[in-house]
Short mmCIF file of N, CA, C and O in Angstrom, two decimals:
data_model
loop_
_atom_site.label_atom_id
_atom_site.label_comp_id
_atom_site.label_asym_id
_atom_site.label_seq_id
_atom_site.Cartn_x
_atom_site.Cartn_y
_atom_site.Cartn_z
N MET A 1 204.56 142.48 43.96
CA MET A 1 204.05 142.09 45.41
C MET A 1 202.83 142.98 46.06
O MET A 1 202.11 142.32 47.31
N LYS A 2 202.68 144.03 45.57
CA LYS A 2 201.38 145.09 45.94
C LYS A 2 199.84 144.15 45.96
O LYS A 2 199.08 144.64 45.77
N TRP A 3 200.10 143.32 44.89
CA TRP A 3 199.07 143.00 44.10
C TRP A 3 198.20 141.63 44.77
O TRP A 3 196.82 141.51 44.86
N VAL A 4 199.81 141.23 45.62
CA VAL A 4 198.96 139.49 45.73
C VAL A 4 197.97 139.74 47.02
O VAL A 4 197.22 139.00 46.84
N PRO A 5 197.94 140.70 47.78
CA PRO A 5 197.20 140.30 48.89
C PRO A 5 195.74 140.57 48.29
O PRO A 5 194.40 140.14 48.52
N PHE A 6 195.55 141.95 47.53
CA PHE A 6 194.16 141.59 45.89
C PHE A 6 193.75 140.88 46.01
O PHE A 6 192.50 140.34 45.97
N ILE A 7 194.64 139.76 45.06
CA ILE A 7 194.31 139.11 44.52
C ILE A 7 193.80 137.19 45.27
O ILE A 7 193.10 136.93 44.94
N LEU A 8 194.11 138.16 46.29
CA LEU A 8 194.06 136.27 47.70
C LEU A 8 192.92 136.99 48.40
O LEU A 8 192.18 135.59 47.85
N VAL A 9 192.50 138.31 47.82
CA VAL A 9 191.14 138.65 48.55
C VAL A 9 190.07 138.03 48.00
O VAL A 9 188.86 137.34 48.06
N LEU A 10 190.27 137.82 46.35
CA LEU A 10 189.41 138.06 45.39
C LEU A 10 188.99 136.47 45.42
O LEU A 10 188.17 136.41 45.00
N LEU A 11 190.59 135.16 45.59
CA LEU A 11 190.36 134.23 45.17
C LEU A 11 189.53 133.72 46.04
O LEU A 11 188.41 133.26 45.98
N LEU A 12 189.38 134.17 46.92
CA LEU A 12 188.79 133.62 49.19
C LEU A 12 187.77 133.97 48.46
O LEU A 12 186.05 133.20 49.66
N GLY A 13 187.08 135.45 48.67
CA GLY A 13 185.58 135.88 47.76
C GLY A 13 185.35 135.58 47.15
O GLY A 13 183.47 134.30 47.58
N SER A 14 185.82 134.71 46.04
CA SER A 14 184.70 134.07 44.40
C SER A 14 185.19 132.17 45.44
O SER A 14 183.80 131.91 45.29
N CYS A 15 185.51 132.03 46.41
CA CYS A 15 185.01 130.48 46.43
C CYS A 15 184.67 130.04 47.61
O CYS A 15 184.11 129.06 48.07
N ALA A 16 184.30 131.49 49.00
CA ALA A 16 183.45 131.69 50.02
C ALA A 16 181.73 130.88 49.39
O ALA A 16 181.19 130.56 50.41
N LYS A 17 181.00 131.93 48.62
CA LYS A 17 180.33 131.90 48.10
C LYS A 17 179.73 130.22 47.28
O LYS A 17 178.44 130.94 46.75
N LYS A 18 179.99 129.55 46.50
CA LYS A 18 180.37 128.21 45.89
C LYS A 18 178.62 127.64 46.60
O LYS A 18 178.02 127.38 45.13
N ASP A 19 178.37 127.77 47.41
CA ASP A 19 177.83 126.86 47.35
C ASP A 19 176.37 127.77 48.21
O ASP A 19 175.09 127.04 48.82
N LYS A 20 176.12 129.00 47.84
CA LYS A 20 175.61 129.94 49.07
C LYS A 20 174.26 129.96 47.77
O LYS A 20 173.88 129.50 46.79
N ILE A 21 172.81 129.48 48.70
CA ILE A 21 171.79 129.58 47.48
C ILE A 21 170.81 131.20 47.41
O ILE A 21 171.14 131.72 48.29
N PRO A 22 171.12 131.30 46.44
CA PRO A 22 170.46 132.68 45.88
C PRO A 22 169.20 132.62 46.71
O PRO A 22 168.55 132.21 46.70
N ALA A 23 168.92 134.49 47.44
CA ALA A 23 167.62 135.15 47.63
C ALA A 23 166.13 134.68 46.58
O ALA A 23 166.62 134.66 44.77
N GLY A 24 165.41 134.04 46.47
CA GLY A 24 164.10 133.57 46.39
C GLY A 24 164.18 132.16 45.12
O GLY A 24 163.89 132.07 44.23
N VAL A 25 165.86 131.60 45.77
CA VAL A 25 165.59 129.98 45.15
C VAL A 25 165.04 128.86 46.46
O VAL A 25 165.78 129.18 47.62
N LEU A 26 164.59 128.32 46.28
CA LEU A 26 164.19 127.39 47.14
C LEU A 26 165.45 126.65 47.42
O LEU A 26 166.15 126.23 47.08
N GLY A 27 165.64 126.21 49.09
CA GLY A 27 166.19 125.33 49.78
C GLY A 27 166.68 124.15 48.87
O GLY A 27 165.12 123.25 48.37
N PRO A 28 167.89 123.15 48.80
CA PRO A 28 168.08 122.08 48.64
C PRO A 28 166.78 120.93 49.23
O PRO A 28 166.69 119.89 48.49
N GLU A 29 166.30 121.41 50.42
CA GLU A 29 165.57 119.48 51.20
C GLU A 29 164.21 120.69 50.54
O GLU A 29 163.07 119.37 50.27
N LYS A 30 164.14 121.66 50.82
CA LYS A 30 162.64 121.52 49.84
C LYS A 30 162.42 121.32 47.86
O LYS A 30 161.55 121.05 47.61
N MET A 31 164.00 121.29 47.59
CA MET A 31 163.56 121.14 46.25
C MET A 31 163.45 119.76 46.28
O MET A 31 163.14 119.26 44.85
N GLU A 32 163.62 118.82 46.77
CA GLU A 32 164.31 117.82 46.80
C GLU A 32 162.48 117.34 46.57
O GLU A 32 161.81 116.27 46.05
N ARG A 33 161.55 117.96 48.06
CA ARG A 33 160.59 117.51 47.82
C ARG A 33 159.18 117.68 47.17
O ARG A 33 158.75 116.72 46.05
N VAL A 34 159.92 119.40 45.99
CA VAL A 34 159.25 119.65 45.27
C VAL A 34 159.63 118.32 43.73
O VAL A 34 158.75 117.79 43.07
N MET A 35 161.09 117.88 44.25
CA MET A 35 161.23 117.20 42.48
C MET A 35 160.87 116.27 42.50
O MET A 35 160.48 115.36 41.05
N THR A 36 160.70 115.41 43.73
CA THR A 36 160.02 114.20 44.01
C THR A 36 158.53 114.25 43.70
O THR A 36 158.59 113.17 42.82
N ASP A 37 157.92 115.06 44.26
CA ASP A 37 156.40 115.10 43.70
C ASP A 37 156.48 115.79 42.30
O ASP A 37 155.55 115.05 41.26
N VAL A 38 157.26 116.40 41.57
CA VAL A 38 157.47 117.04 39.72
C VAL A 38 158.08 114.96 38.94
O VAL A 38 157.15 115.14 37.71
N LEU A 39 158.98 114.90 39.65
CA LEU A 39 158.76 113.03 39.04
C LEU A 39 158.00 112.29 39.37
O LEU A 39 157.14 111.59 38.43
N LEU A 40 156.46 112.17 40.44
CA LEU A 40 156.15 111.26 40.40
C LEU A 40 154.97 111.37 38.83
O LEU A 40 153.72 111.14 39.16
N ALA A 41 154.18 113.19 39.37
CA ALA A 41 153.81 113.79 38.33
C ALA A 41 153.97 113.33 37.15
O ALA A 41 153.25 112.86 36.06
N GLU A 42 155.11 113.51 36.28
CA GLU A 42 155.73 112.72 35.33
C GLU A 42 155.28 111.68 34.43
O GLU A 42 154.90 111.42 33.56
N SER A 43 155.78 110.84 35.58
CA SER A 43 155.00 109.38 35.57
C SER A 43 153.54 108.84 35.46
O SER A 43 152.75 108.25 34.72
N PHE A 44 153.16 110.16 35.97
CA PHE A 44 151.96 109.63 35.54
C PHE A 44 151.24 110.20 34.79
O PHE A 44 150.38 109.08 34.11
N ALA A 45 151.64 110.91 33.91
CA ALA A 45 151.56 112.14 32.85
C ALA A 45 151.57 110.45 32.13
O ALA A 45 150.95 110.37 30.78
N GLU A 46 153.14 110.12 31.80
CA GLU A 46 153.32 109.31 31.05
C GLU A 46 152.45 107.81 31.01
O GLU A 46 151.44 107.61 30.30
N GLY A 47 151.57 107.12 31.92
CA GLY A 47 151.03 106.49 31.94
C GLY A 47 149.47 106.75 32.23
O GLY A 47 148.67 106.18 31.07
N TYR A 48 149.22 107.65 32.87
CA TYR A 48 147.85 108.49 31.86
C TYR A 48 147.60 108.39 29.90
O TYR A 48 146.97 108.35 29.32
N LEU A 49 148.61 108.78 29.14
CA LEU A 49 148.81 108.86 27.90
C LEU A 49 148.37 107.80 27.09
O LEU A 49 147.96 107.88 26.32
N VAL A 50 148.68 106.22 27.81
CA VAL A 50 148.38 105.48 27.42
C VAL A 50 146.71 105.34 27.64
O VAL A 50 146.41 104.73 26.58
N MET A 51 146.38 106.41 28.72
CA MET A 51 144.65 105.50 28.33
C MET A 51 144.10 106.84 27.72
O MET A 51 142.79 106.25 26.99
N ASP A 52 144.75 107.97 27.08
CA ASP A 52 143.87 109.09 26.67
C ASP A 52 144.75 109.27 26.01
O ASP A 52 145.87 110.72 25.51
N THR A 53 144.30 108.76 24.65
CA THR A 53 145.36 109.70 23.28
C THR A 53 145.44 110.25 22.79
O THR A 53 145.60 111.48 21.13
N THR A 54 143.74 111.39 23.45
CA THR A 54 142.77 112.60 22.53
C THR A 54 144.29 113.93 23.07
O THR A 54 143.99 114.71 22.31
N ARG A 55 144.77 114.30 24.50
CA ARG A 55 146.37 114.35 24.72
C ARG A 55 146.88 114.36 25.15
O ARG A 55 147.45 113.13 24.47
N THR A 56 147.97 114.81 24.51
CA THR A 56 149.96 115.37 24.48
C THR A 56 150.08 115.12 25.53
O THR A 56 149.37 115.12 26.91
N ARG A 57 151.60 114.35 25.86
CA ARG A 57 151.87 114.29 26.85
C ARG A 57 151.89 115.84 27.63
O ARG A 57 151.88 115.17 29.19
N ASP A 58 152.23 116.92 27.54
CA ASP A 58 153.23 118.29 27.68
C ASP A 58 151.66 118.57 28.59
O ASP A 58 151.75 118.91 29.42
N GLN A 59 150.47 118.02 28.20
CA GLN A 59 148.42 118.45 28.22
C GLN A 59 149.14 118.01 29.24
O GLN A 59 148.29 119.32 30.33
N ILE A 60 148.74 116.92 29.90
CA ILE A 60 149.25 115.99 30.87
C ILE A 60 149.67 116.46 31.75
O ILE A 60 149.38 116.49 33.02
N PHE A 61 150.61 116.39 31.39
CA PHE A 61 152.28 117.04 32.64
C PHE A 61 151.89 118.24 32.70
O PHE A 61 152.03 118.48 34.20
N SER A 62 151.48 120.05 32.09
CA SER A 62 151.25 120.75 32.61
C SER A 62 150.09 120.77 33.98
O SER A 62 150.00 120.83 34.55
N LYS A 63 149.02 120.35 33.62
CA LYS A 63 148.26 119.94 34.60
C LYS A 63 148.54 119.01 35.64
O LYS A 63 148.20 119.95 36.56
N GLU A 64 148.98 118.01 35.41
CA GLU A 64 149.94 117.87 37.50
C GLU A 64 150.88 118.55 37.61
O GLU A 64 150.81 118.40 38.72
N LEU A 65 151.43 119.42 37.01
CA LEU A 65 152.74 120.68 37.40
C LEU A 65 151.97 121.79 38.18
O LEU A 65 152.49 121.99 39.59
N ASN A 66 150.71 121.68 37.35
CA ASN A 66 150.64 122.96 38.63
C ASN A 66 149.62 122.72 39.61
O ASN A 66 149.21 123.33 40.63
N LYS A 67 148.82 121.09 39.74
CA LYS A 67 148.25 120.48 41.15
C LYS A 67 149.98 120.80 41.67
O LYS A 67 149.71 120.53 43.26
N VAL A 68 151.13 120.12 41.18
CA VAL A 68 152.36 120.12 42.86
C VAL A 68 152.76 121.10 42.92
O VAL A 68 152.86 121.32 44.69
N LEU A 69 152.57 122.19 42.37
CA LEU A 69 152.98 123.43 42.45
C LEU A 69 152.19 124.21 43.28
O LEU A 69 152.45 124.22 44.68
N ALA A 70 150.55 123.81 43.56
CA ALA A 70 149.49 124.11 44.18
C ALA A 70 149.80 123.47 45.86
O ALA A 70 149.77 123.58 46.77
N ILE A 71 149.76 122.39 45.56
CA ILE A 71 150.09 121.03 46.84
C ILE A 71 151.04 121.86 47.94
O ILE A 71 151.56 121.34 48.71
N GLN A 72 152.93 121.85 47.14
CA GLN A 72 153.44 122.61 47.29
C GLN A 72 153.25 124.05 47.85
O GLN A 72 154.21 124.89 48.27
N LYS A 73 152.92 124.98 47.02
CA LYS A 73 152.14 126.06 47.80
C LYS A 73 153.14 127.59 47.20
O LYS A 73 154.43 127.88 47.50
N LEU A 74 153.33 126.17 45.80
CA LEU A 74 154.70 127.58 45.26
C LEU A 74 154.11 128.52 44.38
O LEU A 74 153.19 127.46 43.69
N SER A 75 154.60 129.32 43.65
CA SER A 75 154.17 130.00 42.17
C SER A 75 155.00 129.39 41.24
O SER A 75 156.08 128.97 41.44
N GLU A 76 154.84 129.59 39.87
CA GLU A 76 154.99 128.69 39.24
C GLU A 76 156.45 129.75 39.15
O GLU A 76 157.30 128.91 38.70
N GLY A 77 156.56 131.23 39.21
CA GLY A 77 158.02 131.99 39.44
C GLY A 77 158.45 131.32 40.11
O GLY A 77 159.79 131.60 39.80
N GLU A 78 158.58 131.31 41.61
CA GLU A 78 159.16 130.41 42.27
C GLU A 78 160.22 128.81 41.84
O GLU A 78 161.40 128.75 41.68
N PHE A 79 159.50 128.50 41.25
CA PHE A 79 159.87 126.87 40.89
C PHE A 79 160.62 127.42 39.41
O PHE A 79 161.76 126.66 39.80
N ARG A 80 160.19 127.88 39.13
CA ARG A 80 160.95 128.43 37.96
C ARG A 80 162.32 129.31 37.61
O ARG A 80 163.10 128.34 37.19
N ARG A 81 162.08 129.69 39.07
CA ARG A 81 163.67 130.61 39.00
C ARG A 81 164.44 129.71 40.01
O ARG A 81 165.57 129.33 39.99
N SER A 82 164.04 128.70 40.58
CA SER A 82 164.58 127.51 41.37
C SER A 82 165.23 126.34 40.18
O SER A 82 166.78 125.62 40.73
N TRP A 83 164.59 126.47 39.44
CA TRP A 83 164.02 125.32 38.34
C TRP A 83 165.54 125.75 37.40
O TRP A 83 166.73 124.48 38.01
N ASN A 84 166.48 126.89 37.81
CA ASN A 84 167.02 127.05 36.03
C ASN A 84 168.39 127.22 37.80
O ASN A 84 168.85 127.28 37.06
N PHE A 85 167.86 127.99 38.60
CA PHE A 85 168.93 127.38 39.26
C PHE A 85 170.38 126.41 39.64
O PHE A 85 171.23 127.06 39.05
N TYR A 86 169.05 125.66 39.90
CA TYR A 86 170.02 124.21 39.76
C TYR A 86 170.64 123.27 38.66
O TYR A 86 171.10 122.90 38.79
N LYS A 87 169.98 124.09 37.70
CA LYS A 87 169.84 123.49 36.59
C LYS A 87 171.31 123.85 35.73
O LYS A 87 171.66 123.41 35.25
N SER A 88 171.44 125.51 36.59
CA SER A 88 172.89 125.87 36.25
C SER A 88 173.99 125.01 37.27
O SER A 88 175.14 125.29 36.75
N ARG A 89 173.85 124.47 37.92
CA ARG A 89 174.66 123.99 38.91
C ARG A 89 174.80 122.41 38.61
O ARG A 89 173.57 122.45 40.50
N PRO A 90 175.01 122.09 38.10
CA PRO A 90 175.25 120.49 37.94
C PRO A 90 174.59 119.72 39.35
O PRO A 90 174.04 118.04 39.67
N ASP A 91 176.33 119.81 39.86
CA ASP A 91 176.91 119.50 40.76
C ASP A 91 175.44 119.17 41.96
O ASP A 91 175.21 118.28 42.90
N LEU A 92 174.84 120.40 42.21
CA LEU A 92 174.34 120.13 43.39
C LEU A 92 172.30 119.86 42.85
O LEU A 92 172.11 118.88 43.39
N PHE A 93 172.82 119.76 41.71
CA PHE A 93 171.12 119.46 40.14
C PHE A 93 171.19 117.94 41.04
O PHE A 93 170.08 117.51 41.05
N LYS A 94 172.00 116.84 40.96
CA LYS A 94 172.50 115.76 40.40
C LYS A 94 171.58 115.23 41.81
O LYS A 94 171.37 114.43 41.78
N VAL A 95 172.02 115.96 42.92
CA VAL A 95 172.25 115.36 44.53
C VAL A 95 171.01 115.51 44.68
O VAL A 95 170.12 115.02 45.07
N ILE A 96 170.11 116.64 44.33
CA ILE A 96 168.70 117.01 44.02
C ILE A 96 167.44 115.82 43.41
O ILE A 96 166.36 115.12 44.50
N VAL A 97 167.78 115.42 42.41
CA VAL A 97 167.40 114.50 41.87
C VAL A 97 167.61 113.26 42.32
O VAL A 97 166.09 112.59 42.02
N ASP A 98 168.55 112.90 42.37
CA ASP A 98 169.05 111.46 43.03
C ASP A 98 168.26 111.22 44.46
O ASP A 98 167.45 110.08 44.89
N SER A 99 168.31 112.08 45.60
CA SER A 99 167.32 112.02 46.49
C SER A 99 166.05 111.65 45.97
O SER A 99 165.38 110.53 46.76
N ALA A 100 165.69 113.03 45.11
CA ALA A 100 164.07 112.63 44.48
C ALA A 100 163.14 110.77 44.42
O ALA A 100 162.56 110.59 44.49
N TYR A 101 164.60 110.67 43.54
CA TYR A 101 164.18 109.52 42.64
C TYR A 101 164.35 108.23 44.00
O TYR A 101 163.37 107.38 43.75
N ASN A 102 165.12 108.81 44.46
CA ASN A 102 165.85 107.52 45.99
C ASN A 102 163.89 107.67 46.29
O ASN A 102 163.73 106.48 47.49
N SER A 103 164.31 108.20 47.09
CA SER A 103 162.80 108.78 48.20
C SER A 103 161.27 108.32 47.72
O SER A 103 160.88 107.71 48.28
N ALA A 104 161.73 108.63 46.13
CA ALA A 104 160.81 107.48 45.35
C ALA A 104 160.42 106.32 45.74
O ALA A 104 159.76 105.39 45.41
N GLN A 105 161.48 106.10 45.04
CA GLN A 105 161.22 104.05 44.66
C GLN A 105 161.32 103.68 45.89
O GLN A 105 160.97 103.00 46.85
N ARG A 106 162.13 104.12 47.65
CA ARG A 106 161.75 103.96 48.78
C ARG A 106 160.15 103.63 49.37
O ARG A 106 159.51 102.82 49.09
N ASN A 107 159.34 105.15 48.43
CA ASN A 107 157.83 104.60 48.57
C ASN A 107 157.22 103.90 47.83
O ASN A 107 156.29 103.77 48.21
N ARG A 108 157.73 103.45 46.49
CA ARG A 108 156.93 103.26 45.75
C ARG A 108 156.54 101.46 46.09
O ARG A 108 154.80 101.63 45.61
N GLU A 109 156.79 100.81 47.57
CA GLU A 109 155.53 99.91 47.54
C GLU A 109 154.88 100.63 48.21
O GLU A 109 153.09 99.97 48.66
N TYR A 110 154.91 101.58 49.26
CA TYR A 110 153.13 102.16 49.77
C TYR A 110 152.26 102.96 48.38
O TYR A 110 151.31 102.75 48.55
N ILE A 111 153.20 103.10 47.47
CA ILE A 111 151.99 103.84 46.26
C ILE A 111 151.89 102.84 45.56
O ILE A 111 150.41 102.60 45.34
N TYR A 112 152.66 101.62 45.19
CA TYR A 112 151.79 100.33 44.73
C TYR A 112 150.84 99.59 45.49
O TYR A 112 149.82 98.86 45.01
N ASP A 113 150.81 99.39 46.62
CA ASP A 113 150.40 98.62 47.95
C ASP A 113 148.97 99.17 47.99
O ASP A 113 149.80 99.46 49.29
N ASP A 114 148.00 99.12 48.17
CA ASP A 114 146.95 99.33 48.94
C ASP A 114 146.92 98.96 50.15
O ASP A 114 146.18 100.06 51.56
N SER A 115 147.61 97.63 51.08
CA SER A 115 147.32 97.64 52.11
C SER A 115 148.33 98.20 52.75
O SER A 115 148.25 98.63 54.42
N LYS A 116 148.94 98.68 52.59
CA LYS A 116 150.00 99.25 53.26
C LYS A 116 150.09 100.77 53.56
O LYS A 116 150.96 101.78 54.07
N LYS A 117 149.06 101.70 52.30
CA LYS A 117 149.15 102.62 52.21
C LYS A 117 147.57 103.07 53.20
O LYS A 117 148.20 103.40 53.98
N LYS A 118 146.90 101.79 53.91
CA LYS A 118 145.85 101.95 55.14
C LYS A 118 146.97 101.68 55.95
O LYS A 118 146.60 102.75 56.98
N ARG A 119 148.01 101.47 56.63
CA ARG A 119 148.48 101.47 57.22
C ARG A 119 149.25 102.59 57.51
O ARG A 119 149.69 103.13 58.81
N MET A 120 149.74 102.91 56.41
CA MET A 120 150.59 104.55 56.01
C MET A 120 149.68 105.45 57.48
O MET A 120 149.95 105.70 57.96
N ILE A 121 148.36 105.59 56.49
CA ILE A 121 147.23 106.28 56.55
C ILE A 121 147.02 106.44 58.55
O ILE A 121 146.88 107.26 59.13
N MET A 122 147.06 104.91 58.88
CA MET A 122 146.45 105.09 60.57
C MET A 122 147.21 104.91 61.02
O MET A 122 147.12 105.24 62.55
N GLU A 123 148.67 105.12 60.60
CA GLU A 123 149.48 105.33 61.93
C GLU A 123 150.17 106.15 62.16
O GLU A 123 149.72 107.55 62.27
#
């Protein structure tokens, strides 16, 4: 009977921090923006590979990923730490990837239609 309070505190403590993001890991909103850019870079690498058969997909994607990290002002270590954390948490990772994919799909018409790009820049 004297173990009940100890076990109860232990259970409550382990459940309370389930969604806490550790220090050094990007928050979900920032990771979503990064993943949107990573998905676009991956798509670009796949398309570019058709035109340049002298390079591998990994070479092209690595170069594009470095550009994404520079634009997002991230080090490779910050990105890897965040990537590994979210990959270990499929419940959070799925939400981020789904949001990034949906964001890319919503912006798809602006990416491929030059007249809309010009309007978007002017607004």
